[in-house]
XYZ file of C-alpha atoms in Angstrom:
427
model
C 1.845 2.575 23.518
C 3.801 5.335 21.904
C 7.255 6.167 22.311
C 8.782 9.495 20.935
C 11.759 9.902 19.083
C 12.211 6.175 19.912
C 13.868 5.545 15.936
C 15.365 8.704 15.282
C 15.418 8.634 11.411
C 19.362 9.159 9.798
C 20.584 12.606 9.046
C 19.470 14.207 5.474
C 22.878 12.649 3.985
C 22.656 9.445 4.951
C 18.385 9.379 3.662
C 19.081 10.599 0.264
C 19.385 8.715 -2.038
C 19.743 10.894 -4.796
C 23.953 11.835 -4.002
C 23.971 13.474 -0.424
C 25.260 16.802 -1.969
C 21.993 17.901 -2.926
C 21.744 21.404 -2.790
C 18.539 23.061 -1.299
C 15.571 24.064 -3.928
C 16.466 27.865 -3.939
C 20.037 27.053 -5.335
C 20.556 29.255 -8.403
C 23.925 29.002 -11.097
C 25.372 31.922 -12.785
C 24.298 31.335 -16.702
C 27.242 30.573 -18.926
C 28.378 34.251 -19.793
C 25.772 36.040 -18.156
C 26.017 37.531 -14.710
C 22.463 36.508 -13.962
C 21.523 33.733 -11.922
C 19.353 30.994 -12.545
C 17.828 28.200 -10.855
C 20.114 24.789 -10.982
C 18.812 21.390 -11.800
C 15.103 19.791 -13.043
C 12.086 21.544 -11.816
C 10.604 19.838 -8.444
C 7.285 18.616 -8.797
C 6.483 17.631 -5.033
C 7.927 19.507 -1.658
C 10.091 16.194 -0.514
C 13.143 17.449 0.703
C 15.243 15.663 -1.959
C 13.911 13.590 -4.718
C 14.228 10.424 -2.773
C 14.118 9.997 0.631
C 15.625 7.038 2.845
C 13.678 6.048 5.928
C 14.845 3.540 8.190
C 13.866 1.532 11.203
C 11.814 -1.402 11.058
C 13.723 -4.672 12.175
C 11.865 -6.819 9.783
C 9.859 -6.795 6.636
C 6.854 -4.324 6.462
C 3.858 -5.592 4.813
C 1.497 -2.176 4.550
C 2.136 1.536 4.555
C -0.463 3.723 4.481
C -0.677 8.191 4.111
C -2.714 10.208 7.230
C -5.686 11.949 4.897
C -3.854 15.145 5.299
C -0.606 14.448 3.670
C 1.927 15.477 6.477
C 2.687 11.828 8.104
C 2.796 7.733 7.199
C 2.103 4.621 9.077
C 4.422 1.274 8.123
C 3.785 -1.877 9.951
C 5.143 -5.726 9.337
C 7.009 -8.454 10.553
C 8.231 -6.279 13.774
C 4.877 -6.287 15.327
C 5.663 -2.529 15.296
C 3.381 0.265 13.765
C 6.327 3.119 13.123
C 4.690 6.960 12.176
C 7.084 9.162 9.909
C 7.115 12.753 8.892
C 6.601 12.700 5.013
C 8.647 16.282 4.715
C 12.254 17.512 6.309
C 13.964 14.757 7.196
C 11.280 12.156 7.150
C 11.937 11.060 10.727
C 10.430 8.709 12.567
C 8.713 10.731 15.200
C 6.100 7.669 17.275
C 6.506 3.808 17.626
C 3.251 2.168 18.363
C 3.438 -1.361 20.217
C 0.626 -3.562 21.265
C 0.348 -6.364 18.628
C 2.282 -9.570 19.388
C 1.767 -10.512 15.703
C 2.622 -9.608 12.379
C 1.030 -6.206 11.052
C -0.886 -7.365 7.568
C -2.798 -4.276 6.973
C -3.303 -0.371 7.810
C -6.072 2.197 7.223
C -6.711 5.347 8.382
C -10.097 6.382 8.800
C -11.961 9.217 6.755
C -10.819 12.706 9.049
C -6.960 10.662 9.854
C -7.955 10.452 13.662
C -8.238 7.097 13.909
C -5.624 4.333 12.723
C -6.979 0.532 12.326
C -4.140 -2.351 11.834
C -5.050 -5.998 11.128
C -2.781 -8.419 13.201
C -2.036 -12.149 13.116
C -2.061 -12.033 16.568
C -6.425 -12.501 15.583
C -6.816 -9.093 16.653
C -7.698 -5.453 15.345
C -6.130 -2.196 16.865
C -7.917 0.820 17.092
C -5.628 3.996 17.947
C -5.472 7.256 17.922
C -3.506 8.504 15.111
C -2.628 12.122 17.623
C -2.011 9.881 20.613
C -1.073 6.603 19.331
C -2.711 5.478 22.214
C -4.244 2.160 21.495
C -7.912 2.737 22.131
C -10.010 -0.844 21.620
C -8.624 -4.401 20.589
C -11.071 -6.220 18.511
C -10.851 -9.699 19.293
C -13.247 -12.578 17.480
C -11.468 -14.202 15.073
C -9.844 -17.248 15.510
C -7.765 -17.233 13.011
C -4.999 -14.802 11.369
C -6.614 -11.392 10.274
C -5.648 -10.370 7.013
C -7.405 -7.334 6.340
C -9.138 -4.535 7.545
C -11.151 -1.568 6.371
C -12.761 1.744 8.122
C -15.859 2.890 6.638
C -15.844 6.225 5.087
C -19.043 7.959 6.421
C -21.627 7.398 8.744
C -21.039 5.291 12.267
C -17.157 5.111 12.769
C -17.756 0.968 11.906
C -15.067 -1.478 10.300
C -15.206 -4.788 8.264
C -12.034 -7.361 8.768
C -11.303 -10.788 7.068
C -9.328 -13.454 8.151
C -7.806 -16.746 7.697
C -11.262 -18.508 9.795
C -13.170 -18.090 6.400
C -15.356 -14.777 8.388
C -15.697 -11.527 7.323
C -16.786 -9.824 10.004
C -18.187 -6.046 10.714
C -17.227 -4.127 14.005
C -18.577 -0.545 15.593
C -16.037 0.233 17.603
C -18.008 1.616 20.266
C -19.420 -2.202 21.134
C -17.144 -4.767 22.769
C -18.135 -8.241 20.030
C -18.702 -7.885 16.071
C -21.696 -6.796 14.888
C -22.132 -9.032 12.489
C -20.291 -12.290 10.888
C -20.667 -13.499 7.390
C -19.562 -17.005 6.882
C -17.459 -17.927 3.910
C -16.528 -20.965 2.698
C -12.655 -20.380 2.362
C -9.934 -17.652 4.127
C -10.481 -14.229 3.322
C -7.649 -12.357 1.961
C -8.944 -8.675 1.786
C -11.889 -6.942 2.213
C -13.429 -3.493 1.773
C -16.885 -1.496 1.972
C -19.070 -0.171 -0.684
C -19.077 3.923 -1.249
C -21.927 4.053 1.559
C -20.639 1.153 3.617
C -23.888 -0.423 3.672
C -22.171 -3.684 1.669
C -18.938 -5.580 2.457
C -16.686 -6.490 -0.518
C -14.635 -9.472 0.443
C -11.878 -11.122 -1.601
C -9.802 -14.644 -0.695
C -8.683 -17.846 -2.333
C -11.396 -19.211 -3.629
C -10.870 -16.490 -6.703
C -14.083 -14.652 -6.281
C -15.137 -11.042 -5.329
C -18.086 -11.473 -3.312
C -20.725 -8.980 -1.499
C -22.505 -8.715 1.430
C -25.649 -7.104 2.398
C -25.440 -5.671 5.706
C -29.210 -4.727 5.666
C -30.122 -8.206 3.995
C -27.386 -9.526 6.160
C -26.741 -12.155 3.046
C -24.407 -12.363 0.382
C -26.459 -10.700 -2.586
C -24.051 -11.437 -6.129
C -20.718 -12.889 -6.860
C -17.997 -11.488 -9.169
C -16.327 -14.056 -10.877
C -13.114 -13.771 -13.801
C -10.375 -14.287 -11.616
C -8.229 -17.604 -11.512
C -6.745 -17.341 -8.554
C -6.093 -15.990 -5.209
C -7.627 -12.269 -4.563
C -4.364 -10.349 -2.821
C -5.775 -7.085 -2.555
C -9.257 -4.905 -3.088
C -9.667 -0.973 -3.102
C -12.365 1.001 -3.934
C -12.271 4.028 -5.900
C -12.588 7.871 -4.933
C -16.081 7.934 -5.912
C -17.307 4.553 -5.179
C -18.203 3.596 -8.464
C -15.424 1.379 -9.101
C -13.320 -1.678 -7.379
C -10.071 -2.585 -8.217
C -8.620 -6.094 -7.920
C -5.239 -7.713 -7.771
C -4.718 -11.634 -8.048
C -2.894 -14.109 -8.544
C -4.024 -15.181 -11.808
C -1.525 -11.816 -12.590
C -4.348 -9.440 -13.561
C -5.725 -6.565 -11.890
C -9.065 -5.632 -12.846
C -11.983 -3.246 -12.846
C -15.129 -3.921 -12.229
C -18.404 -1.727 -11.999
C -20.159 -2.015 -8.471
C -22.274 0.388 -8.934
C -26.211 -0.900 -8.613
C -28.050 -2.322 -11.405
C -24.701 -2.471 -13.142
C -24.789 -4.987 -15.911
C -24.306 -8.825 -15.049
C -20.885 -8.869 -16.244
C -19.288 -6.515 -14.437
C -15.722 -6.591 -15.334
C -14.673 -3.447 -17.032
C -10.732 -3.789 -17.573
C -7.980 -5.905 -17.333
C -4.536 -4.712 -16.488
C -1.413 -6.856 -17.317
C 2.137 -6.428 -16.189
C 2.978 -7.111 -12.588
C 3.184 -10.557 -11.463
C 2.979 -13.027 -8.482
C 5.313 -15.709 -7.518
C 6.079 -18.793 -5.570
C 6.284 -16.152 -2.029
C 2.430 -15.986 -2.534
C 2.692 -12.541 -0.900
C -0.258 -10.665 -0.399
C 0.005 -7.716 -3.021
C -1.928 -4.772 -2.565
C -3.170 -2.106 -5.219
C -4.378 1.385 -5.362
C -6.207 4.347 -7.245
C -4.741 7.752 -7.419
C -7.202 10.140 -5.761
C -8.587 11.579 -9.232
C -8.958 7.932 -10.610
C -6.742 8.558 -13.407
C -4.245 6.481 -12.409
C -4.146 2.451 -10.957
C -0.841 1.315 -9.203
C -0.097 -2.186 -8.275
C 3.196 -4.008 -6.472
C 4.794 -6.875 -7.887
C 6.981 -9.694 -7.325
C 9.187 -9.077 -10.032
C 11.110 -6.274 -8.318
C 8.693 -3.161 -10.468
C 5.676 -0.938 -9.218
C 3.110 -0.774 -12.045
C 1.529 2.519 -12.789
C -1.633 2.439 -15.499
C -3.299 4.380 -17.238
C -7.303 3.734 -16.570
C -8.671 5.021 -20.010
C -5.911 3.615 -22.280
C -5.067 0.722 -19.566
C -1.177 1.342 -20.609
C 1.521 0.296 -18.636
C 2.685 4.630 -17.846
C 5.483 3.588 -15.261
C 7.267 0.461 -15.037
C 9.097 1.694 -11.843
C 12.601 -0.071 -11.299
C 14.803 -0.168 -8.464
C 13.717 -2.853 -5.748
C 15.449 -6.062 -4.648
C 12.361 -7.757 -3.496
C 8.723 -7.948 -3.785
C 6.660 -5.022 -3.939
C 3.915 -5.485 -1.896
C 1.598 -2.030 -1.280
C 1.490 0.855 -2.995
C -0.504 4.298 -1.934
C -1.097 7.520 -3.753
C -0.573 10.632 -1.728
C -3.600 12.551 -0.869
C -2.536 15.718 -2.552
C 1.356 15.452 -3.474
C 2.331 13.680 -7.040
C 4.151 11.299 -4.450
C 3.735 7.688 -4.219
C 4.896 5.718 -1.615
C 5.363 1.751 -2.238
C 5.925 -0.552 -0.214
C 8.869 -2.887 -1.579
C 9.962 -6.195 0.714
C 13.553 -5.921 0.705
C 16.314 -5.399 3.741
C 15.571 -2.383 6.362
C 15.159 0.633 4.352
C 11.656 2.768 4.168
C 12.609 4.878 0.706
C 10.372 7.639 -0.520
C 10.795 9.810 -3.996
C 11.158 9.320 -7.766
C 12.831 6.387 -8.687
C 15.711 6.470 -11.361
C 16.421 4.536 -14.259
C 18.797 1.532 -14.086
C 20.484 3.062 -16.910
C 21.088 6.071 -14.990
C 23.392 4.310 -12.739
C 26.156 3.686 -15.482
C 25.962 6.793 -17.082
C 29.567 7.561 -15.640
C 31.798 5.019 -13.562
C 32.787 8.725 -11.411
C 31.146 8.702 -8.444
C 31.658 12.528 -8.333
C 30.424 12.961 -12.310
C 27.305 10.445 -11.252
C 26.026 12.565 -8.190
C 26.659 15.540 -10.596
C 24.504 13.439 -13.345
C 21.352 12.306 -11.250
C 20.797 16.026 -10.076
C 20.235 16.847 -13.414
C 17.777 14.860 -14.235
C 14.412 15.903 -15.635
C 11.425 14.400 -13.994
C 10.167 12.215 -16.950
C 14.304 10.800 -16.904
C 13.761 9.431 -13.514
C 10.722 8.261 -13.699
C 11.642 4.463 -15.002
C 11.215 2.630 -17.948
C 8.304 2.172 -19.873
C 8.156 -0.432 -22.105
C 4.441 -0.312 -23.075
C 3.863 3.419 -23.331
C 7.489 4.449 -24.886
C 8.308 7.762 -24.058
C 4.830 9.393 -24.779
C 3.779 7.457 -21.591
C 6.747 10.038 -19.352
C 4.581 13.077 -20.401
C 2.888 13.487 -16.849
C 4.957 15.245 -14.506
C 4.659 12.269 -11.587
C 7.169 11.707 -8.764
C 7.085 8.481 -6.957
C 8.194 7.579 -3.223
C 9.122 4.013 -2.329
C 8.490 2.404 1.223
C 11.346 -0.721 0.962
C 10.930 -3.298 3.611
C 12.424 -7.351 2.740
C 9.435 -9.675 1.762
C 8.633 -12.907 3.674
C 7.709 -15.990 1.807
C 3.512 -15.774 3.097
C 2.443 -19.085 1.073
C -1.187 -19.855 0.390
C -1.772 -23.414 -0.175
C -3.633 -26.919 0.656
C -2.344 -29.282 3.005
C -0.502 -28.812 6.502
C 2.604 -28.424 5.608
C 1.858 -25.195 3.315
C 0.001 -24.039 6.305
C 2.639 -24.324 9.232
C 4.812 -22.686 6.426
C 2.385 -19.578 6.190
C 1.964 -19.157 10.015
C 5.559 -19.318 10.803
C 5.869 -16.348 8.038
C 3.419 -14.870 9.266
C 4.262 -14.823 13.191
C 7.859 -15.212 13.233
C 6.986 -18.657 14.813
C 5.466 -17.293 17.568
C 2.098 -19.017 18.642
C -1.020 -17.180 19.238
């Protein structure tokens, strides 16, 4: 179900987080000695209303966020069992609440055209809504275990692929009451995603290897191995040439899926963000022209590479908790991530810890961050130096507190993850 208006985001003031006197973007100053006016402050690369944005309203910690393909709205789900929709411009508010999952949201997706809105529960079930609506349209029921992840294909039959804690990985058309089709793996399934034409299932979980299925063959056809440990996230680039992997081994990777690729099939590997004892599952990304990789991190920092040079660009600061998703905007230089700590939903560029002391006067530090150029508040970066700043990015930050999702052998690690997982409600 939907319900309007039911969160009414804060007033502009109380979402900035860049100081609440912000002036609006046509502002213009008098030049010293010159009667003529010009425009105050940094030039604005994106059209947020202020450089960061504070969005609040989940009662518990939000484990995906997700962009509709046109830009103007974002789904956040978690721990709340809620599925909250926010304007990404004015005041960011929270405009729909959809309920229906009596689990733990793990994962979001839109599908291609941003009708559709798929959410992976631990409740063992997938919802299908509609994104205009938020109607919930089909529950996909099957597995008997947690689902961790789920993924929309991107053209042809409106079909989806999910994985879950059962060891399946299992393909859906929504238009047919049971799955399609199951593949049986040997171990839980931790993400999973489809091949450019969605006629092969990419599938990712703890036993450290990328595998993929055939859906014509209806087999696994070849195995991707280099990984050492748990596989927390998978995404595909623009193009479909390329997947991108983050684990627990504390790599990300690239690797060619293209066919008749080489055997070894590993192109890069990223270092820099990092897992810890919370075992969350951290997602990663590709900005829409590829250019870019993004990754969360349990040290409190979003990760922002280069592909080509595979530098460390943005080492984004600012976070009290894990980060655990982060999404490129469709067309905006904005980046939402989705940080585990407390009840805040943030969105914008995020500014230097050094920034903060720059004056012990609250009124000379408001006056001091609205100055700011874009590369100034664009974090640290102690790979690239300052060369790395050169691109004129601005990054938004979804902040939710992390829960302590353990992967491990044994019952007692895996009462530990359900109870994270469900609040310690039983299924």
């Amino acid at each position: 179900m939907i319900e309007q208006q039911k969160r009414k985001g804060p007033g502009p003031n109380d979402m900035a987080l860049v100081p609440a006197l912000k002036k609006p973007r046509s502002d213009m100053a008098a030049a010293p000695g010159q009667q003529q006016l010009m425009p105050m402050g940094p030039p604005r690369s994106s059209s947020l209303q202020a450089p960061i944005m504070l969005l609040s309203g989940h009662e518990g910690e939000v484990h995906c966020c997700k962009f509709h393909p046109n830009g103007a709205t974002l789904a956040s789900a978690g721990f709340d069992r809620l599925i909250l929709m926010w304007n990404v411009y004015g005041d960011c508010d929270n405009f729909a609440t959809l309920k229906g999952h009596s689990g733990a949201v793990m994962e979001l997706h839109y599908n291609t055209d941003g009708s559709l809105l798929f959410s992976a529960s631990t409740d063992k079930t997938v919802g299908v809504w509609d994104s205009e609506t938020g109607e919930r349209m089909k529950r996909l029921k099957g597995h008997t275990s947690f689902v961790n992840s789920c993924y929309p294909a991107r053209r042809g039959p409106q079909v989806v692929c999910t994985g879950s804690d059962d060891g399946t990985v299992k393909l859906w058309d929504i238009r047919k009451k049971a799955a399609v089709h199951t593949f049986q793996n040997t171990y839980q399934v931790l993400s999973v995603t489809f091949n450019d034409t969605s006629d092969q299932i990419i599938s990712g979980g703890i036993d450290n290897d990328i595998k993929v299925w055939d859906l014509r063959q209806n087999k696994l056809i070849y195995t991707m191995r280099g990984h050492a440990d748990s596989l927390t996230g998978l995404s595909l680039s623009s193009e479909g040439s390329y997947l991108l992997s983050n684990s627990m081994d504390n790599t990300v990777r690239i690797w060619d899926v293209r066919p008749f690729a080489p055997k070894e099939r590993c192109l890069k590997i990223f270092q820099g963000s990092i897992h810890n004892f919370e075992k969350n599952l951290l997602r990663c990304s590709w900005s829409p022209d590829g250019s870019k990789i993004a990754a969360g991190s349990a040290d409190r920092f979003v990760y922002v590479w280069d592909t080509t040079s595979r530098r460390i660009l943005y080492k984004l600061p600012g976070h009290a908790g894990s980060v655990n998703e982060v999404a490129f905007h469709p067309e905006e230089p904005i980046e939402p991530n989705l940080l585990l700590t407390r009840e805040y939903l943030t969105g914008g560029c995020p500014r230097r810890a050094e920034d903060d002391q720059v004056n012990s006067d609250p009124a000379a530090m408001e006056d001091t961050k609205l100055q700011l150029s874009l590369p100034d508040v664009l974090g640290s970066t102690p790979a690239g130096g300052a060369e790395a700043l050169d691109a004129p990015q601005c990054s938004g930050v979804l902040s939710m507190r992390g829960c302590g999702i353990r992967r491990g052998e044994g019952e007692e690690a895996r009462e530990s993850t359900e109870r994270n997982k469900t609040g310690g409600i039983s299924n």
